[in-house]
Amino acid sequence: MRARARVVAEADGRGGTRLAQLRGETPLLLRRTDVYAGAATVHLVGGAAGPLGGDDLRLDIEVRPHATLCLRAVAASLALPSRTGARSHVTVRASVAAGATLHWLPEQTIAAAGCRHTTAATIDVAEGAALLWRDELVCGRHNDQPGDVTIITSVTYAGRPLLCQRLDIGPGADGWSGPAVLGTAKATGSLLHVHPSEAPGAPVVLGPTAVRMPLAGPASLITATAHDAHALRQYLTEPDAGPIR
């Protein structure tokens, strides 16, 4: 299956945000759901199971100056294998203009046994913009081994590289279940916080398997592993960053 979706948020001139564009194709269906303190909230509604092996899905996000957009999902994404062994792809491209804010807070991606899946996100954050970007991966369904999943995240701030990271898990990735990567953890994720007022600080240990690290820019990154999705979410929630539950 091949599908494209796009959302464009812009300031409405009254202190709020309106959606200049909101369109999608199954399974990338977009629905406006709420307004919170001038922010527009949009949920991804899966119109079909998956991503399924062979799927090619792309979401484009544009947040224009002084707009605030929060993107969520109504349920987790379950990466499933195909009969042919083809790889599925989800591509997300986002741009956040000066004075704008984007919160990307979907539910987890679950890597079902036998899947071959790649999620690649590219985010361009202008100087003076803010970003909250959460990724969560669950390695297999209950009492199941995961398939092969690659998660790639690339972020620039004011035209300069801020973060570029890649995670490979599953039987095709060497050492992924060793102590240097996940060990015995079933869930892993990160929360990137970019804000013009973010001041450099020292690393902070948030728990036995979670740490907040400063980045070379007005940003910090929480990375964590956990035994399940619920425990992981406890690490990847910022009480001071607004409605990000």
Coordinates of N, CA and C in Angstrom, one line a residue, residues 96 100-105 123 125 129-135 153 155-157 162-163 165 189-201 206 211-223 235-244:
V96 N 9.4 23.3 11.1 CA 8.8 24.2 12.2 C 9.4 25.6 12.1
A100 N 7.2 29.0 16.0 CA 6.2 28.0 16.0 C 6.6 26.9 17.0
T101 N 5.6 26.0 17.3 CA 5.8 24.8 18.1 C 5.2 23.6 17.6
L102 N 5.9 22.5 17.6 CA 5.4 21.2 17.2 C 5.6 20.2 18.3
H103 N 4.5 19.5 18.6 CA 4.6 18.3 19.5 C 4.3 17.1 18.7
W104 N 5.2 16.2 18.6 CA 5.0 14.9 17.9 C 4.9 13.8 19.0
L105 N 3.7 13.3 19.3 CA 3.5 12.4 20.4 C 2.6 11.3 20.0
I123 N 13.5 16.4 10.5 CA 12.8 17.5 11.1 C 13.7 18.7 11.0
V125 N 14.0 22.5 12.2 CA 13.5 23.4 13.2 C 14.3 24.8 13.0
A129 N 12.2 28.4 17.1 CA 11.1 27.5 17.2 C 11.2 26.5 18.3
A130 N 10.2 25.7 18.6 CA 10.2 24.8 19.7 C 9.7 23.4 19.2
L131 N 10.2 22.4 19.7 CA 9.9 21.0 19.3 C 9.9 20.0 20.4
L132 N 8.9 19.2 20.5 CA 8.9 18.0 21.4 C 8.6 16.8 20.5
W133 N 9.6 15.9 20.5 CA 9.5 14.8 19.5 C 9.7 13.5 20.3
R134 N 8.7 12.6 20.3 CA 8.8 11.4 21.1 C 8.7 10.2 20.2
D135 N 9.6 9.2 20.3 CA 9.6 7.9 19.6 C 9.6 6.8 20.7
T153 N 16.3 9.1 13.0 CA 15.8 10.5 13.3 C 16.9 11.4 13.0
V155 N 17.6 15.7 12.9 CA 17.0 17.0 13.2 C 18.1 18.1 13.0
T156 N 17.6 19.1 12.4 CA 18.5 20.3 12.3 C 17.8 21.5 13.0
Y157 N 18.7 22.4 13.6 CA 18.2 23.6 14.2 C 18.9 24.7 13.6
L162 N 21.5 19.0 14.7 CA 21.3 18.9 16.1 C 21.3 17.5 16.6
L163 N 20.7 16.6 15.9 CA 20.6 15.2 16.3 C 20.5 14.3 15.1
Q165 N 20.3 10.1 14.8 CA 20.5 8.8 15.5 C 19.8 7.7 14.7
G189 N 12.9 4.1 23.8 CA 12.4 5.3 23.2 C 13.3 6.5 23.6
S190 N 12.8 7.6 23.0 CA 13.5 8.9 23.3 C 12.5 10.0 23.2
L191 N 12.9 11.1 23.9 CA 12.1 12.4 23.9 C 13.0 13.5 23.7
L192 N 12.9 14.2 22.6 CA 13.7 15.3 22.2 C 13.0 16.6 22.6
H193 N 13.6 17.5 23.3 CA 13.0 18.8 23.7 C 13.9 19.9 23.2
V194 N 13.3 20.7 22.2 CA 14.1 21.8 21.7 C 13.3 23.1 22.0
H195 N 14.0 24.0 22.6 CA 13.3 25.3 23.0 C 14.3 26.4 23.0
P196 N 14.0 27.6 22.5 CA 15.0 28.7 22.5 C 15.5 29.0 23.9
S197 N 14.7 28.7 25.0 CA 15.2 29.1 26.3 C 15.9 27.9 27.0
E198 N 16.0 26.8 26.3 CA 16.7 25.6 26.9 C 18.2 26.0 27.1
A199 N 18.6 25.9 28.4 CA 20.0 26.2 28.7 C 20.8 24.9 28.8
P200 N 22.1 25.0 28.4 CA 23.0 23.8 28.6 C 23.0 23.4 30.0
G201 N 23.0 22.1 30.3 CA 23.1 21.6 31.6 C 23.9 20.3 31.7
L206 N 17.7 9.8 35.2 CA 16.2 9.8 35.6 C 15.8 8.5 36.2
V211 N 18.2 8.5 31.0 CA 19.1 9.6 31.2 C 18.7 10.8 30.3
R212 N 18.8 12.0 30.8 CA 18.6 13.2 30.0 C 20.0 13.8 29.7
M213 N 20.2 14.0 28.4 CA 21.5 14.5 28.0 C 21.3 15.9 27.3
P214 N 22.2 16.9 27.6 CA 22.1 18.1 26.8 C 22.7 17.9 25.4
L215 N 22.2 18.6 24.4 CA 22.7 18.6 23.1 C 23.4 19.9 22.7
A216 N 24.1 19.9 21.6 CA 24.9 21.1 21.2 C 23.9 22.1 20.5
G217 N 23.0 22.6 21.3 CA 22.0 23.5 20.8 C 21.0 23.8 22.0
P218 N 20.0 24.5 21.8 CA 19.0 24.7 22.8 C 18.1 23.5 23.0
A219 N 18.7 22.4 23.4 CA 17.9 21.1 23.3 C 18.5 20.1 24.3
S220 N 17.6 19.2 24.7 CA 18.0 18.0 25.5 C 17.3 16.8 25.0
L221 N 17.9 15.6 25.3 CA 17.4 14.4 24.8 C 17.3 13.4 25.9
I222 N 16.1 12.8 26.2 CA 15.9 11.7 27.1 C 15.9 10.4 26.3
T223 N 16.7 9.5 26.7 CA 16.7 8.1 26.1 C 16.5 7.1 27.3
Y235 N 9.2 7.6 31.8 CA 10.4 8.3 31.6 C 10.3 9.4 30.5
L236 N 9.4 9.1 29.5 CA 9.3 10.0 28.3 C 8.1 10.9 28.4
T237 N 7.9 11.5 29.6 CA 6.8 12.4 29.8 C 7.4 13.6 30.5
E238 N 7.2 14.8 29.9 CA 7.8 16.1 30.5 C 6.7 16.9 31.1
P239 N 6.5 16.9 32.4 CA 5.4 17.7 33.0 C 5.4 19.2 32.7
D240 N 6.6 19.8 32.4 CA 6.6 21.2 32.1 C 6.4 21.6 30.7
A241 N 6.1 20.6 29.8 CA 6.1 20.9 28.4 C 4.7 20.9 27.9
G242 N 3.7 21.0 28.7 CA 2.3 21.1 28.3 C 1.6 19.8 28.2
P243 N 0.5 19.7 27.4 CA -0.3 18.5 27.4 C 0.3 17.3 26.6
I244 N 1.3 16.6 27.2 CA 2.0 15.6 26.4 C 1.8 14.2 26.9

